[in-house]
Amino acid sequence: MITIALSKGRLFDESVRLLTDAGLDCSELEQPSRKLIFYTPDEQVRLVLVKPSDVPTYVEYGIADAGIVGKDVLMEEGRSLYEMLDLKYGRCRIVVAGFPEKRDTWITRAYTRVATKYPNIAKSYFSSQDKTVEIIKLNGSVELGPLTGLSDVIIDIVESGRTLKENGLVVLDEICPISARLVVNRISLKTKNTEIRSLINNIQRMLEEKKT
Ligand code: PRP
């Protein structure tokens, strides 16, 4: 049996679809429920539903052999695991955003306050710049940072751009594009090689089919 950690939230529905298309019977997951652990009917796969930022932890510690998680979370958590596949969904961008009038001035300011759910990504983004940055960790509704005066700018993900737009904010700089990734525990890749390779091959075949 292999265990797969699935991110709850924005990647969830697409991840269930992906695993179903790859041949796993995930029908139990499609029913409304508060359960956190599911098994496929053949009991070959156990699925655990975790908070996105915890997926790399479950995979690094080998509680889950594999996981599906956003590249943003992988960059932020910096866990020791193998990133095996770009799943091409959950596409968004990590950006610096703020009020439009900051467009020219924020980068030249010697001191900037940055609100973000991603303090490590923010630290590494600013590490090459000669300026003092105060990074303020928030857990959600990051756009409130500039709106309330808590921060000058934010570093956050943008998908449709709607949240920024409806709050009068704009993208000031692009950091990187992100998407969902299949990650695998380092030891599981050796000890459960057949099962994990078969999962990867099935997903890969399906991604290829989708392209054509
Ligand atoms: C994310 C992100 C933005 C928003 C971007 O928040 O932090 O606020 O989605 O999406 P959009 O460009 O399509 O508007 P999320 O919905 O995960 O909620 P949160 O603010 O509670 O973290």
CSV table of C-alpha atoms and ligand atoms in Angstrom, one decimal:
chain,number,residue,atom,x,y,z
A,1,MET,CA,0.0,0.0,0.0
A,2,ILE,CA,1.1,3.6,-0.6
A,3,THR,CA,-0.1,6.7,1.1
A,4,ILE,CA,-0.7,9.9,-0.8
A,5,ALA,CA,-1.0,13.3,1.0
A,6,LEU,CA,-3.5,15.6,-0.8
A,7,SER,CA,-3.7,19.3,-0.3
A,8,LYS,CA,-7.1,20.5,0.9
A,9,GLY,CA,-8.3,23.8,-0.6
A,10,ARG,CA,-7.7,25.1,-4.1
A,11,LEU,CA,-5.8,22.1,-5.5
A,12,PHE,CA,-8.2,19.5,-4.1
A,13,ASP,CA,-10.8,18.9,-6.8
A,14,GLU,CA,-8.3,18.9,-9.6
A,15,SER,CA,-6.1,16.5,-7.7
A,16,VAL,CA,-8.9,14.0,-7.1
A,17,ARG,CA,-9.7,14.3,-10.9
A,18,LEU,CA,-6.1,13.6,-11.7
A,19,LEU,CA,-5.9,10.6,-9.5
A,20,THR,CA,-9.2,9.2,-10.9
A,21,ASP,CA,-8.0,9.7,-14.5
A,22,ALA,CA,-4.8,8.0,-13.5
A,23,GLY,CA,-6.8,4.9,-12.5
A,24,LEU,CA,-7.4,5.3,-8.8
A,25,ASP,CA,-11.0,4.8,-7.5
A,26,CYS,CA,-11.4,8.0,-5.5
A,27,SER,CA,-15.2,7.9,-5.5
A,28,GLU,CA,-15.4,8.0,-1.7
A,29,LEU,CA,-13.5,11.3,-1.7
A,30,GLU,CA,-16.2,12.8,-3.9
A,31,GLN,CA,-18.9,12.4,-1.1
A,32,PRO,CA,-19.2,15.3,1.3
A,33,SER,CA,-17.5,14.3,4.5
A,34,ARG,CA,-15.2,15.5,7.3
A,35,LYS,CA,-13.1,12.3,7.2
A,36,LEU,CA,-9.4,12.8,6.8
A,37,ILE,CA,-8.2,9.4,5.7
A,38,PHE,CA,-9.6,7.4,2.8
A,39,TYR,CA,-8.8,4.1,1.1
A,40,THR,CA,-9.3,3.0,-2.5
A,41,PRO,CA,-11.7,0.0,-2.6
A,42,ASP,CA,-8.7,-2.4,-3.3
A,43,GLU,CA,-6.9,-0.9,-0.3
A,44,GLN,CA,-3.8,-0.4,-2.4
A,45,VAL,CA,-3.8,3.4,-1.8
A,46,ARG,CA,-4.4,5.4,1.3
A,47,LEU,CA,-5.2,9.1,0.8
A,48,VAL,CA,-4.7,11.6,3.7
A,49,LEU,CA,-6.2,15.1,3.4
A,50,VAL,CA,-3.9,17.7,4.9
A,51,LYS,CA,-3.4,21.5,5.0
A,52,PRO,CA,-1.3,22.4,1.9
A,53,SER,CA,1.7,23.7,4.0
A,54,ASP,CA,1.8,20.3,5.8
A,55,VAL,CA,2.0,18.1,2.7
A,56,PRO,CA,5.9,18.4,2.4
A,57,THR,CA,6.1,17.6,6.2
A,58,TYR,CA,4.1,14.4,5.8
A,59,VAL,CA,6.1,13.4,2.7
A,60,GLU,CA,9.6,14.2,4.2
A,61,TYR,CA,8.8,12.2,7.3
A,62,GLY,CA,7.6,9.2,5.2
A,63,ILE,CA,4.1,9.2,6.7
A,64,ALA,CA,3.0,9.8,3.1
A,65,ASP,CA,5.0,8.2,0.3
A,66,ALA,CA,3.8,10.8,-2.2
A,67,GLY,CA,2.0,14.1,-2.1
A,68,ILE,CA,0.4,16.7,-4.3
A,69,VAL,CA,1.2,20.3,-3.4
A,70,GLY,CA,1.8,23.7,-5.0
A,71,LYS,CA,5.3,24.8,-5.9
A,72,ASP,CA,4.8,27.9,-3.7
A,73,VAL,CA,4.5,25.6,-0.7
A,74,LEU,CA,7.5,23.6,-1.7
A,75,MET,CA,9.6,26.7,-2.1
A,76,GLU,CA,8.5,28.0,1.2
A,77,GLU,CA,8.9,24.8,3.2
A,78,GLY,CA,12.2,23.7,1.7
A,79,ARG,CA,11.7,20.1,2.8
A,80,SER,CA,13.9,17.2,1.8
A,81,LEU,CA,11.9,15.2,-0.8
A,82,TYR,CA,11.9,14.5,-4.6
A,83,GLU,CA,9.8,16.7,-6.9
A,84,MET,CA,8.8,14.3,-9.6
A,85,LEU,CA,6.2,15.9,-11.9
A,86,ASP,CA,4.8,19.3,-12.8
A,87,LEU,CA,1.1,18.5,-12.9
A,88,LYS,CA,0.3,21.7,-14.9
A,89,TYR,CA,-2.8,22.7,-12.9
A,90,GLY,CA,-3.2,25.1,-10.0
A,91,ARG,CA,-1.3,27.6,-12.1
A,92,CYS,CA,-0.7,31.0,-10.6
A,93,ARG,CA,2.2,33.4,-9.9
A,94,ILE,CA,4.0,34.6,-6.9
A,95,VAL,CA,4.2,38.4,-7.1
A,96,VAL,CA,5.0,41.6,-5.2
A,97,ALA,CA,1.9,43.7,-5.1
A,98,GLY,CA,0.9,47.0,-3.7
A,99,PHE,CA,-0.9,50.3,-4.5
A,100,PRO,CA,-0.3,51.5,-8.1
A,101,GLU,CA,1.3,54.7,-6.8
A,102,LYS,CA,4.1,52.6,-5.3
A,103,ARG,CA,5.0,51.3,-8.8
A,104,ASP,CA,8.2,53.4,-9.1
A,105,THR,CA,9.1,54.1,-5.5
A,106,TRP,CA,8.8,50.8,-3.6
A,107,ILE,CA,11.9,49.3,-5.0
A,108,THR,CA,14.1,52.4,-4.3
A,109,ARG,CA,12.9,52.8,-0.7
A,110,ALA,CA,15.6,51.9,1.8
A,111,TYR,CA,13.1,50.4,4.2
A,112,THR,CA,10.1,48.3,3.2
A,113,ARG,CA,7.6,46.4,5.2
A,114,VAL,CA,6.3,43.3,3.4
A,115,ALA,CA,3.3,41.2,4.5
A,116,THR,CA,3.2,37.6,3.3
A,117,LYS,CA,2.2,34.0,3.9
A,118,TYR,CA,5.6,33.2,2.5
A,119,PRO,CA,8.4,34.6,4.7
A,120,ASN,CA,11.1,32.3,3.3
A,121,ILE,CA,10.3,33.1,-0.3
A,122,ALA,CA,10.2,36.8,0.6
A,123,LYS,CA,13.6,36.5,2.4
A,124,SER,CA,15.2,34.9,-0.6
A,125,TYR,CA,13.6,37.4,-3.1
A,126,PHE,CA,15.0,40.3,-1.2
A,127,SER,CA,18.4,38.7,-0.3
A,128,SER,CA,20.1,40.1,-3.4
A,129,GLN,CA,18.7,43.6,-2.9
A,130,ASP,CA,20.5,46.3,-0.9
A,131,LYS,CA,17.7,47.3,1.3
A,132,THR,CA,16.2,46.7,4.7
A,133,VAL,CA,13.1,44.7,4.6
A,134,GLU,CA,10.8,43.8,7.5
A,135,ILE,CA,8.9,40.7,6.7
A,136,ILE,CA,5.5,40.3,8.5
A,137,LYS,CA,4.1,36.8,8.5
A,138,LEU,CA,0.3,36.7,7.9
A,139,ASN,CA,-1.9,33.6,7.5
A,140,GLY,CA,-4.5,34.9,5.1
A,141,SER,CA,-6.2,37.9,3.6
A,142,VAL,CA,-2.7,39.3,2.9
A,143,GLU,CA,-4.0,42.1,0.7
A,144,LEU,CA,-5.1,43.8,4.0
A,145,GLY,CA,-1.5,44.6,4.6
A,146,PRO,CA,-1.2,47.7,2.4
A,147,LEU,CA,-5.0,48.4,2.8
A,148,THR,CA,-4.7,48.9,6.6
A,149,GLY,CA,-1.2,50.3,6.6
A,150,LEU,CA,0.4,47.2,8.2
A,151,SER,CA,2.8,46.9,5.2
A,152,ASP,CA,4.0,48.8,2.1
A,153,VAL,CA,3.7,45.8,-0.2
A,154,ILE,CA,2.8,42.1,-0.1
A,155,ILE,CA,4.3,39.0,-1.6
A,156,ASP,CA,1.5,36.6,-2.5
A,157,ILE,CA,0.0,34.3,-5.1
A,158,VAL,CA,-2.2,35.7,-7.8
A,159,GLU,CA,-4.4,33.4,-9.8
A,160,SER,CA,-7.2,35.3,-11.6
A,161,GLY,CA,-6.0,38.7,-10.3
A,162,ARG,CA,-9.5,39.4,-8.9
A,163,THR,CA,-8.5,39.8,-5.3
A,164,LEU,CA,-5.9,42.4,-6.1
A,165,LYS,CA,-8.2,44.2,-8.5
A,166,GLU,CA,-11.1,44.4,-6.1
A,167,ASN,CA,-8.8,45.8,-3.4
A,168,GLY,CA,-7.2,48.5,-5.6
A,169,LEU,CA,-3.8,46.8,-5.7
A,170,VAL,CA,-1.6,45.9,-8.7
A,171,VAL,CA,1.4,43.7,-9.4
A,172,LEU,CA,4.6,45.5,-8.8
A,173,ASP,CA,7.0,42.7,-9.7
A,174,GLU,CA,6.8,39.0,-10.8
A,175,ILE,CA,8.7,36.5,-8.8
A,176,CYS,CA,7.9,33.2,-10.4
A,177,PRO,CA,5.1,31.1,-12.0
A,178,ILE,CA,3.8,28.1,-9.9
A,179,SER,CA,1.7,25.0,-10.4
A,180,ALA,CA,0.9,21.7,-8.6
A,181,ARG,CA,3.7,19.2,-8.2
A,182,LEU,CA,3.8,15.5,-7.4
A,183,VAL,CA,6.4,14.9,-4.7
A,184,VAL,CA,7.8,11.7,-3.4
A,185,ASN,CA,9.5,10.6,-0.2
A,186,ARG,CA,13.2,9.8,-0.8
A,187,ILE,CA,13.2,6.4,0.9
A,188,SER,CA,9.7,5.3,-0.5
A,189,LEU,CA,11.1,5.9,-4.0
A,190,LYS,CA,13.5,3.0,-3.3
A,191,THR,CA,11.4,0.7,-1.1
A,192,LYS,CA,8.1,1.1,-2.9
A,193,ASN,CA,9.6,1.7,-6.3
A,194,THR,CA,7.1,-0.4,-8.3
A,195,GLU,CA,4.0,1.2,-6.9
A,196,ILE,CA,5.4,4.7,-7.1
A,197,ARG,CA,6.7,4.3,-10.6
A,198,SER,CA,3.4,2.9,-11.7
A,199,LEU,CA,1.6,6.0,-10.2
A,200,ILE,CA,4.0,8.4,-11.9
A,201,ASN,CA,3.8,6.6,-15.2
A,202,ASN,CA,0.0,6.6,-15.2
A,203,ILE,CA,-0.1,10.3,-14.3
A,204,GLN,CA,2.5,11.1,-16.9
A,205,ARG,CA,0.6,9.2,-19.6
A,206,MET,CA,-2.5,11.1,-18.8
A,207,LEU,CA,-0.8,14.4,-18.9
A,208,GLU,CA,0.6,13.5,-22.3
A,209,GLU,CA,-2.8,12.5,-23.5
A,210,LYS,CA,-4.2,15.8,-22.3
A,211,LYS,CA,-1.6,17.7,-24.4
A,212,THR,CA,-2.6,16.0,-27.6
B,1,PRP,C1,-5.1,33.4,-2.3
B,1,PRP,C2,-4.1,34.5,-2.3
B,1,PRP,C3,-4.9,35.7,-2.8
B,1,PRP,C4,-5.9,35.1,-3.7
B,1,PRP,C5,-5.5,35.2,-5.1
B,1,PRP,O1,-5.8,33.5,-1.1
B,1,PRP,O2,-3.5,34.7,-1.0
B,1,PRP,O3,-5.5,36.3,-1.7
B,1,PRP,O4,-6.0,33.7,-3.4
B,1,PRP,O5,-6.4,34.6,-6.0
B,1,PRP,P1,-7.1,35.5,-7.2
B,1,PRP,O6,-5.9,36.1,-7.9
B,1,PRP,O7,-7.7,34.4,-8.1
B,1,PRP,O8,-8.0,36.5,-6.7
B,1,PRP,P2,-6.8,32.3,-0.6
B,1,PRP,O9,-8.0,32.3,-1.4
B,1,PRP,O10,-6.0,31.0,-0.6
B,1,PRP,O11,-7.2,32.7,0.8
B,1,PRP,P3,-6.5,33.4,2.1
B,1,PRP,O12,-6.4,34.9,1.8
B,1,PRP,O13,-7.3,33.0,3.2
B,1,PRP,O14,-5.1,32.8,2.1
